[in-house]
Tab-separated table of C-alpha atoms and ligand atoms in Angstrom:
chain	number	residue	atom	x	y	z
A	1	MET	CA	39.655	-11.016	-2.000
A	2	LYS	CA	39.289	-7.895	-1.734
A	3	LYS	CA	35.192	-8.113	-1.955
A	4	ILE	CA	35.260	-11.549	-0.021
A	5	VAL	CA	37.047	-8.981	2.452
A	6	ILE	CA	34.470	-6.209	2.830
A	7	ALA	CA	31.816	-8.042	3.021
A	8	SER	CA	32.608	-10.427	5.787
A	9	VAL	CA	32.976	-6.388	6.746
A	10	VAL	CA	29.931	-4.626	6.325
A	11	GLY	CA	28.125	-8.215	7.778
A	12	SER	CA	29.766	-7.725	11.009
A	13	ILE	CA	29.388	-4.186	11.530
A	14	ALA	CA	25.880	-5.140	10.819
A	15	PHE	CA	25.404	-7.083	12.623
A	16	LEU	CA	26.848	-5.590	15.757
A	17	ASN	CA	24.819	-2.761	15.713
A	18	GLY	CA	21.960	-5.109	15.103
A	19	ALA	CA	20.784	-3.946	12.299
A	20	ASN	CA	19.455	-6.229	10.084
A	21	PHE	CA	16.277	-6.583	11.858
A	22	ASN	CA	15.014	-6.585	8.414
A	23	GLU	CA	17.104	-8.789	6.891
A	24	GLU	CA	14.010	-11.336	6.578
A	25	ALA	CA	11.568	-8.566	5.464
A	26	GLU	CA	14.421	-7.928	2.868
A	27	LYS	CA	14.266	-10.591	1.063
A	28	ASP	CA	11.006	-10.245	0.688
A	29	ARG	CA	10.962	-7.317	-1.130
A	30	LYS	CA	14.152	-8.102	-3.992
A	31	ALA	CA	11.691	-11.712	-4.708
A	32	LEU	CA	8.738	-9.939	-5.012
A	33	ILE	CA	10.401	-7.409	-7.241
A	34	ALA	CA	12.108	-9.901	-9.116
A	35	TYR	CA	8.944	-12.581	-9.223
A	36	PHE	CA	6.806	-9.097	-10.604
A	37	GLU	CA	8.987	-8.097	-13.277
A	38	LYS	CA	9.565	-11.183	-15.008
A	39	LYS	CA	6.094	-11.951	-14.706
A	40	PHE	CA	5.586	-8.469	-16.746
A	41	ALA	CA	8.856	-8.948	-18.431
A	42	ASP	CA	7.916	-11.257	-21.910
A	43	LYS	CA	4.927	-12.198	-24.139
A	44	LYS	CA	6.901	-15.284	-23.813
A	45	ASN	CA	6.342	-16.176	-20.273
A	46	ALA	CA	2.485	-15.922	-20.364
A	47	ALA	CA	1.610	-19.531	-20.771
A	48	LEU	CA	2.995	-20.069	-17.539
A	49	TYR	CA	1.519	-17.564	-15.609
A	50	PHE	CA	-1.137	-16.589	-16.971
A	51	PRO	CA	-2.696	-20.051	-18.347
A	52	TYR	CA	-6.590	-18.630	-17.959
A	53	THR	CA	-5.682	-15.548	-19.746
A	54	PRO	CA	-7.222	-15.913	-23.201
A	55	LYS	CA	-4.466	-15.169	-25.323
A	56	GLU	CA	-5.613	-12.847	-27.737
A	57	GLU	CA	-6.238	-10.695	-24.361
A	58	LEU	CA	-2.067	-11.109	-23.978
A	59	GLU	CA	-1.186	-9.926	-27.002
A	60	ASN	CA	-4.296	-6.496	-27.408
A	61	ASN	CA	-4.552	-5.603	-24.347
A	62	PHE	CA	-1.349	-6.087	-22.089
A	63	ARG	CA	1.742	-3.753	-21.780
A	64	TRP	CA	5.412	-6.318	-21.016
A	65	GLY	CA	8.371	-5.160	-19.977
A	66	ILE	CA	6.824	-3.345	-16.868
A	67	LYS	CA	9.757	-1.918	-14.018
A	68	TRP	CA	9.691	-1.741	-10.571
A	69	GLU	CA	8.558	1.968	-10.016
A	70	GLU	CA	5.464	1.395	-12.167
A	71	PHE	CA	3.817	-1.649	-10.247
A	72	ARG	CA	2.377	2.156	-8.056
A	73	LEU	CA	-0.115	2.359	-10.448
A	74	GLY	CA	-2.189	-0.901	-10.042
A	75	SER	CA	-3.452	-3.050	-12.276
A	76	TYR	CA	-3.118	0.101	-14.940
A	77	ALA	CA	0.399	-0.880	-15.285
A	78	PHE	CA	-0.234	-3.468	-17.281
A	79	ASN	CA	-3.727	-3.449	-18.538
A	80	LYS	CA	-3.942	-1.006	-21.671
A	81	THR	CA	-7.271	-0.408	-21.737
A	82	GLY	CA	-8.016	0.547	-18.263
A	83	ARG	CA	-4.690	2.646	-18.350
A	84	ALA	CA	-6.363	4.697	-21.170
A	85	GLN	CA	-9.671	4.816	-18.492
A	86	TYR	CA	-7.258	6.231	-15.803
A	87	GLU	CA	-5.288	9.096	-17.675
A	88	GLU	CA	-8.712	10.815	-18.765
A	89	MET	CA	-10.415	10.264	-15.176
A	90	ASN	CA	-6.682	11.828	-13.680
A	91	GLU	CA	-7.501	14.767	-16.453
A	92	PHE	CA	-9.828	16.406	-13.789
A	93	PRO	CA	-7.975	14.639	-10.322
A	94	PRO	CA	-11.597	14.710	-7.980
A	95	TYR	CA	-9.706	14.552	-4.609
A	96	GLU	CA	-8.083	17.859	-5.412
A	97	ASP	CA	-10.752	19.243	-2.773
A	98	ASN	CA	-10.233	16.861	-0.137
A	99	ILE	CA	-6.259	17.774	-0.211
A	100	GLU	CA	-7.672	20.832	0.509
A	101	ALA	CA	-10.130	20.200	2.950
A	102	GLY	CA	-7.438	17.969	5.080
A	103	LYS	CA	-5.039	21.050	4.988
A	104	GLU	CA	-8.096	23.371	6.669
A	105	LEU	CA	-7.609	20.262	8.862
A	106	TYR	CA	-4.248	20.329	9.714
A	107	GLU	CA	-4.066	24.372	9.257
A	108	LYS	CA	-7.037	25.065	11.152
A	109	THR	CA	-8.455	22.313	13.641
A	110	LYS	CA	-8.000	23.877	17.134
A	111	PHE	CA	-7.982	20.649	20.285
A	112	LYS	CA	-9.885	20.975	23.492
A	113	SER	CA	-6.022	21.040	25.392
A	114	GLY	CA	-5.268	24.355	22.805
A	115	LYS	CA	-2.684	21.891	20.797
A	116	SER	CA	-3.271	21.073	17.136
A	117	PHE	CA	-2.339	18.692	14.478
A	118	LYS	CA	0.913	20.702	13.811
A	119	ASP	CA	1.832	19.906	17.460
A	120	CYS	CA	1.539	15.621	16.484
A	121	PHE	CA	2.981	16.225	13.020
A	122	PRO	CA	5.221	18.909	12.919
A	123	ASP	CA	6.098	17.818	9.039
A	124	PRO	CA	3.253	16.901	7.094
A	125	ALA	CA	5.557	14.950	4.798
A	126	ILE	CA	5.129	11.823	6.341
A	127	ALA	CA	3.025	9.905	4.570
A	128	GLY	CA	5.580	7.244	3.358
A	129	ASP	CA	6.875	6.740	6.871
A	130	TYR	CA	4.065	4.813	8.644
A	131	PRO	CA	3.034	2.092	9.241
A	132	LYS	CA	5.649	2.507	11.874
A	133	TYR	CA	6.476	-0.300	15.351
A	134	ILE	CA	6.281	1.752	18.032
A	135	LYS	CA	7.415	0.180	21.721
A	136	GLY	CA	4.716	0.130	23.855
A	137	LYS	CA	1.971	0.792	20.843
A	138	GLY	CA	2.928	-1.885	18.668
A	139	VAL	CA	2.244	-0.494	15.264
A	140	VAL	CA	1.181	2.292	14.253
A	141	THR	CA	-0.555	3.427	10.328
A	142	LEU	CA	-0.646	6.734	9.897
A	143	GLY	CA	-4.282	6.543	10.570
A	144	GLY	CA	-3.568	5.589	14.127
A	145	ALA	CA	-1.271	7.669	14.737
A	146	ILE	CA	-3.587	10.756	13.508
A	147	ASN	CA	-6.265	9.720	15.970
A	148	ASN	CA	-3.195	8.854	19.202
A	149	CYS	CA	-3.262	12.407	17.975
A	150	LEU	CA	-6.973	13.686	18.361
A	151	VAL	CA	-7.564	11.183	21.567
A	152	GLU	CA	-4.033	12.648	23.755
A	153	ASN	CA	-5.352	16.301	23.195
A	154	GLY	CA	-8.635	15.004	24.432
A	155	GLU	CA	-11.092	14.412	21.756
A	156	LYS	CA	-13.059	12.043	19.880
A	157	PRO	CA	-11.430	9.477	17.148
A	158	TRP	CA	-12.956	10.049	13.937
A	159	ASN	CA	-13.774	7.021	12.046
A	160	MET	CA	-10.879	5.365	10.256
A	161	ASN	CA	-11.752	4.627	6.508
A	162	LYS	CA	-12.886	8.094	4.950
A	163	GLY	CA	-14.211	11.336	5.863
A	164	LYS	CA	-12.294	13.534	7.606
A	165	MET	CA	-9.649	10.735	8.007
A	166	ALA	CA	-9.338	10.632	4.097
A	167	ASP	CA	-8.737	13.920	3.391
A	168	LEU	CA	-6.161	14.803	6.401
A	169	GLN	CA	-4.321	11.370	4.823
A	170	ALA	CA	-4.739	12.478	1.434
A	171	TYR	CA	-3.177	16.646	1.886
A	172	PHE	CA	-0.326	14.503	4.137
A	173	ALA	CA	-0.136	12.170	1.057
A	174	ALA	CA	-0.079	15.222	-1.517
A	175	THR	CA	2.963	17.370	0.911
A	176	SER	CA	4.668	13.920	0.405
A	177	ARG	CA	4.311	13.278	-3.186
A	178	GLU	CA	5.135	17.081	-4.536
A	179	LYS	CA	8.334	16.759	-1.663
A	180	GLY	CA	9.736	13.366	-3.788
A	181	LYS	CA	9.188	11.334	-0.353
A	182	LYS	CA	9.213	7.568	-0.868
A	183	ILE	CA	8.206	4.319	1.652
A	184	ASN	CA	10.638	4.195	3.988
A	185	ILE	CA	8.922	2.018	6.686
A	186	VAL	CA	11.949	1.029	9.114
A	187	ILE	CA	12.237	-2.166	11.450
A	188	ASP	CA	15.163	-2.006	13.725
A	189	SER	CA	13.493	-4.218	16.538
A	190	LYS	CA	12.752	-8.130	17.538
A	191	GLU	CA	9.440	-6.800	17.784
A	192	ALA	CA	9.004	-5.238	14.676
A	193	ALA	CA	10.626	-8.107	12.853
A	194	GLU	CA	7.898	-10.445	14.533
A	195	ALA	CA	5.092	-7.613	14.364
A	196	TYR	CA	6.357	-8.298	10.432
A	197	ALA	CA	6.264	-11.638	10.655
A	198	ARG	CA	3.128	-11.367	11.530
A	199	GLY	CA	1.663	-9.569	9.174
A	200	LYS	CA	3.545	-11.480	5.781
A	201	LYS	CA	1.752	-14.529	7.546
A	202	ALA	CA	-2.179	-12.601	7.332
A	203	TYR	CA	-1.143	-11.237	4.261
A	204	TYR	CA	-0.354	-15.049	2.862
A	205	SER	CA	-3.262	-17.652	5.618
A	206	GLN	CA	-6.304	-18.753	3.360
A	207	ARG	CA	-9.418	-17.415	5.242
A	208	GLY	CA	-13.163	-17.534	5.730
A	209	TYR	CA	-15.317	-20.103	3.471
A	210	LEU	CA	-14.051	-19.378	0.291
A	211	LYS	CA	-10.272	-20.066	1.252
A	212	LEU	CA	-8.774	-17.139	-0.198
A	213	SER	CA	-5.241	-15.472	1.140
A	214	CYS	CA	-4.466	-12.101	-0.704
A	215	ALA	CA	-2.443	-13.486	-2.434
A	216	THR	CA	-3.570	-15.515	-4.439
A	217	CYS	CA	-5.150	-12.650	-5.942
A	218	HIS	CA	-1.979	-10.129	-5.790
A	219	VAL	CA	0.417	-12.511	-5.983
A	220	GLN	CA	-0.345	-14.565	-8.165
A	221	GLY	CA	-3.379	-13.700	-9.452
A	222	ALA	CA	-2.129	-10.737	-10.159
A	223	GLY	CA	-2.839	-9.617	-13.602
A	224	GLN	CA	-5.761	-12.252	-13.748
A	225	ARG	CA	-9.081	-11.365	-13.940
A	226	VAL	CA	-12.000	-11.956	-11.727
A	227	ARG	CA	-15.338	-10.504	-13.735
A	228	ASN	CA	-13.749	-7.528	-15.393
A	229	GLU	CA	-11.040	-6.940	-13.153
A	230	TYR	CA	-7.709	-7.464	-13.769
A	231	MET	CA	-6.009	-7.667	-9.858
A	232	SER	CA	-2.915	-5.841	-9.112
A	233	PRO	CA	0.397	-6.680	-8.013
A	234	LEU	CA	0.865	-6.489	-4.146
A	235	LEU	CA	4.180	-4.670	-5.219
A	236	GLY	CA	3.200	-0.698	-5.485
A	237	HIS	CA	-0.421	-1.756	-3.130
A	238	VAL	CA	-0.002	0.896	-0.046
A	239	THR	CA	2.129	4.351	-2.345
A	240	HIS	CA	-0.734	5.774	-3.823
A	241	PHE	CA	-3.792	5.996	-0.809
A	242	PRO	CA	-5.765	7.100	0.491
A	243	VAL	CA	-7.709	6.659	-2.956
A	244	TYR	CA	-10.380	7.788	-4.888
A	245	ARG	CA	-13.269	5.365	-5.911
A	246	LEU	CA	-15.492	5.443	-8.373
A	247	LYS	CA	-17.650	3.347	-6.994
A	248	TRP	CA	-17.404	5.229	-3.227
A	249	GLU	CA	-17.888	8.528	-5.199
A	250	ALA	CA	-14.992	8.911	-2.041
A	251	LEU	CA	-12.323	9.028	-1.123
A	252	GLY	CA	-11.113	6.154	1.379
A	253	THR	CA	-7.596	4.871	3.313
A	254	LEU	CA	-6.042	1.401	2.713
A	255	GLU	CA	-8.175	0.307	6.052
A	256	ARG	CA	-11.517	1.060	3.785
A	257	ARG	CA	-10.128	-0.717	0.523
A	258	VAL	CA	-8.350	-4.175	2.438
A	259	LYS	CA	-12.075	-4.162	4.615
A	260	GLY	CA	-13.948	-4.762	0.832
A	261	CYS	CA	-11.018	-7.383	0.418
A	262	ASN	CA	-11.776	-9.096	3.266
A	263	LYS	CA	-15.726	-9.643	2.215
A	264	ASP	CA	-15.410	-10.775	-1.080
A	265	GLN	CA	-12.817	-12.867	0.426
A	266	GLY	CA	-15.684	-14.004	2.283
A	267	GLU	CA	-14.852	-13.187	5.367
A	268	THR	CA	-15.689	-11.293	8.584
A	269	PRO	CA	-14.298	-8.253	8.068
A	270	HIS	CA	-11.031	-7.260	10.167
A	271	LYS	CA	-11.362	-3.997	12.234
A	272	PRO	CA	-9.109	-0.727	10.928
A	273	GLY	CA	-7.152	-0.053	13.809
A	274	SER	CA	-6.953	-3.939	14.654
A	275	GLN	CA	-3.695	-5.668	15.170
A	276	TRP	CA	-4.565	-7.577	12.534
A	277	MET	CA	-5.074	-4.787	10.530
A	278	ASN	CA	-2.205	-3.037	11.677
A	279	GLU	CA	0.539	-5.539	11.313
A	280	LEU	CA	-1.031	-6.663	7.853
A	281	ALA	CA	-0.423	-2.603	6.414
A	282	TYR	CA	3.297	-2.764	7.793
A	283	PHE	CA	4.210	-5.959	6.228
A	284	MET	CA	1.964	-3.957	2.901
A	285	ALA	CA	4.186	-1.300	3.683
A	286	TYR	CA	7.745	-3.159	3.460
A	287	MET	CA	6.737	-4.916	0.425
A	288	SER	CA	6.854	-1.626	-1.142
A	289	ASN	CA	9.657	0.676	0.339
A	290	GLY	CA	11.561	2.891	-1.492
A	291	LEU	CA	8.684	3.461	-3.988
A	292	PRO	CA	7.169	7.140	-4.496
A	293	VAL	CA	4.768	8.068	-2.324
A	294	ASP	CA	2.303	8.949	-4.942
A	295	GLY	CA	-1.504	9.637	-2.976
A	296	PRO	CA	-4.240	10.434	-3.859
A	297	ASP	CA	-5.212	8.427	-6.406
A	298	ILE	CA	-8.205	7.309	-8.768
A	299	ARG	CA	-9.292	3.964	-8.884
A	300	LYS	CA	-12.709	1.889	-10.108
B	401	HEC	C1	-11.438	-13.130	-5.029
B	401	HEC	C2	-9.719	-12.170	-5.178
B	401	HEC	C3	-9.472	-11.232	-3.865
B	401	HEC	C4	-8.990	-11.637	-2.400
B	401	HEC	C5	-8.496	-12.698	-1.708
B	401	HEC	C6	-7.676	-10.226	-2.161
B	401	HEC	N1	-8.278	-9.572	-2.973
B	401	HEC	FE1	-8.270	-7.025	-2.717
B	401	HEC	N2	-8.759	-6.612	-5.025
B	401	HEC	C7	-9.675	-7.555	-5.764
B	401	HEC	C8	-9.788	-7.065	-6.587
B	401	HEC	C9	-10.092	-7.630	-8.026
B	401	HEC	C10	-9.443	-5.585	-6.730
B	401	HEC	C11	-10.039	-4.661	-7.721
B	401	HEC	C12	-8.968	-4.350	-9.102
B	401	HEC	C13	-7.473	-4.202	-8.200
B	401	HEC	O1	-6.657	-4.922	-7.426
B	401	HEC	O2	-7.195	-3.286	-8.703
B	401	HEC	C14	-9.210	-5.572	-4.980
B	401	HEC	C15	-8.271	-4.530	-4.762
B	401	HEC	C16	-7.029	-4.460	-3.943
B	401	HEC	C17	-6.260	-3.411	-3.553
B	401	HEC	C18	-6.205	-1.806	-4.360
B	401	HEC	C19	-5.476	-1.306	-5.245
B	401	HEC	C20	-4.813	-0.578	-5.645
B	401	HEC	O3	-4.415	-0.329	-6.193
B	401	HEC	O4	-5.424	0.635	-5.096
B	401	HEC	C21	-5.490	-3.458	-2.143
B	401	HEC	C22	-5.111	-2.433	-1.014
B	401	HEC	C23	-6.237	-4.675	-2.041
B	401	HEC	N3	-6.958	-5.024	-2.840
B	401	HEC	C24	-6.022	-5.367	-1.115
B	401	HEC	C25	-5.940	-7.042	-0.705
B	401	HEC	C26	-5.712	-7.439	1.408
B	401	HEC	C27	-4.968	-6.899	1.907
B	401	HEC	C28	-5.947	-8.600	0.652
B	401	HEC	C29	-6.366	-9.852	1.964
B	401	HEC	C30	-7.056	-9.177	2.840
B	401	HEC	C31	-6.669	-8.525	-0.567
B	401	HEC	N4	-7.333	-7.723	-1.805
B	401	HEC	C32	-7.382	-9.851	-0.891
B	401	HEC	C33	-9.323	-9.124	-5.149
B	401	HEC	C34	-9.133	-9.759	-4.231
């Protein structure tokens, strides 16, 4: 009885404050965690979730019993050989210079206006706070916020995929990781909730001539192989960007990675900074809410 009373009081306070604009998103996030924890709980469920994976592979190359926080490691959370290679690559992280370069950009860039990045971002440990819904601007990613800062101070915007943009984000991410920051995406208005819903729809819509959705590969398909690569789960996807990819031989942003997947699914890539890309990133980031910021990182 007591429990019911408390629940209804808490419920009505939330209602009065309008504090439950994230209700749908919270439900989605919890369902996603439950799905992935179950999928990778035990090899007993494997036949249900991995009907096309050879039994031998499931027995020898998979780790089971994976918990929420480990999903930030992408496919290295469950793939034993991949994990071993990952640990080896991380012994001499190739992104250290990028963090240094990003720190320089943060501390030394002087804008035409006389201001600097420190005026826009007094605290650099903000990698987990973006994308944000901002009234009048819509969803703004970290890259978008950096470019807004440049443009508002009379500078040209940067390429959202790589170069200086990735370096500065690497510094923000590394500082956030050092301070133990978590992904902390806020949905606190009707407009923000609508942007989230559009991002989610984009994630689950089949597109391109192959008629694949992001979810085909990164929800239902996560843990299965395409050629030689295991597909990673949506849960944890945004935690570790920017990423140094061996294929790129460079650091790249989340936008750059999504662009590549757009191409793989037979679709003309969406532009970084477009409403589509920003809202997709908003949805993806909310799914990782509460996980530690863990960028920059390495991927093949
Ligand atoms: C045909 C399957 C397929 C589709 C469809 C697809 N991807 Fe991917 N994606 C991959 C593969 C393969 C990789 C590399 C292995 C992995 O998942 O880490 C990858 C990697 C990624 C990564 C990097 C993961 C990490 O750990 O750093 C992100 C982020 C990502 N995809 C997002 C998306 C988004 C967003 C969409 C929809 C716009 C999408 N993908 C559509 C196959 C796909």
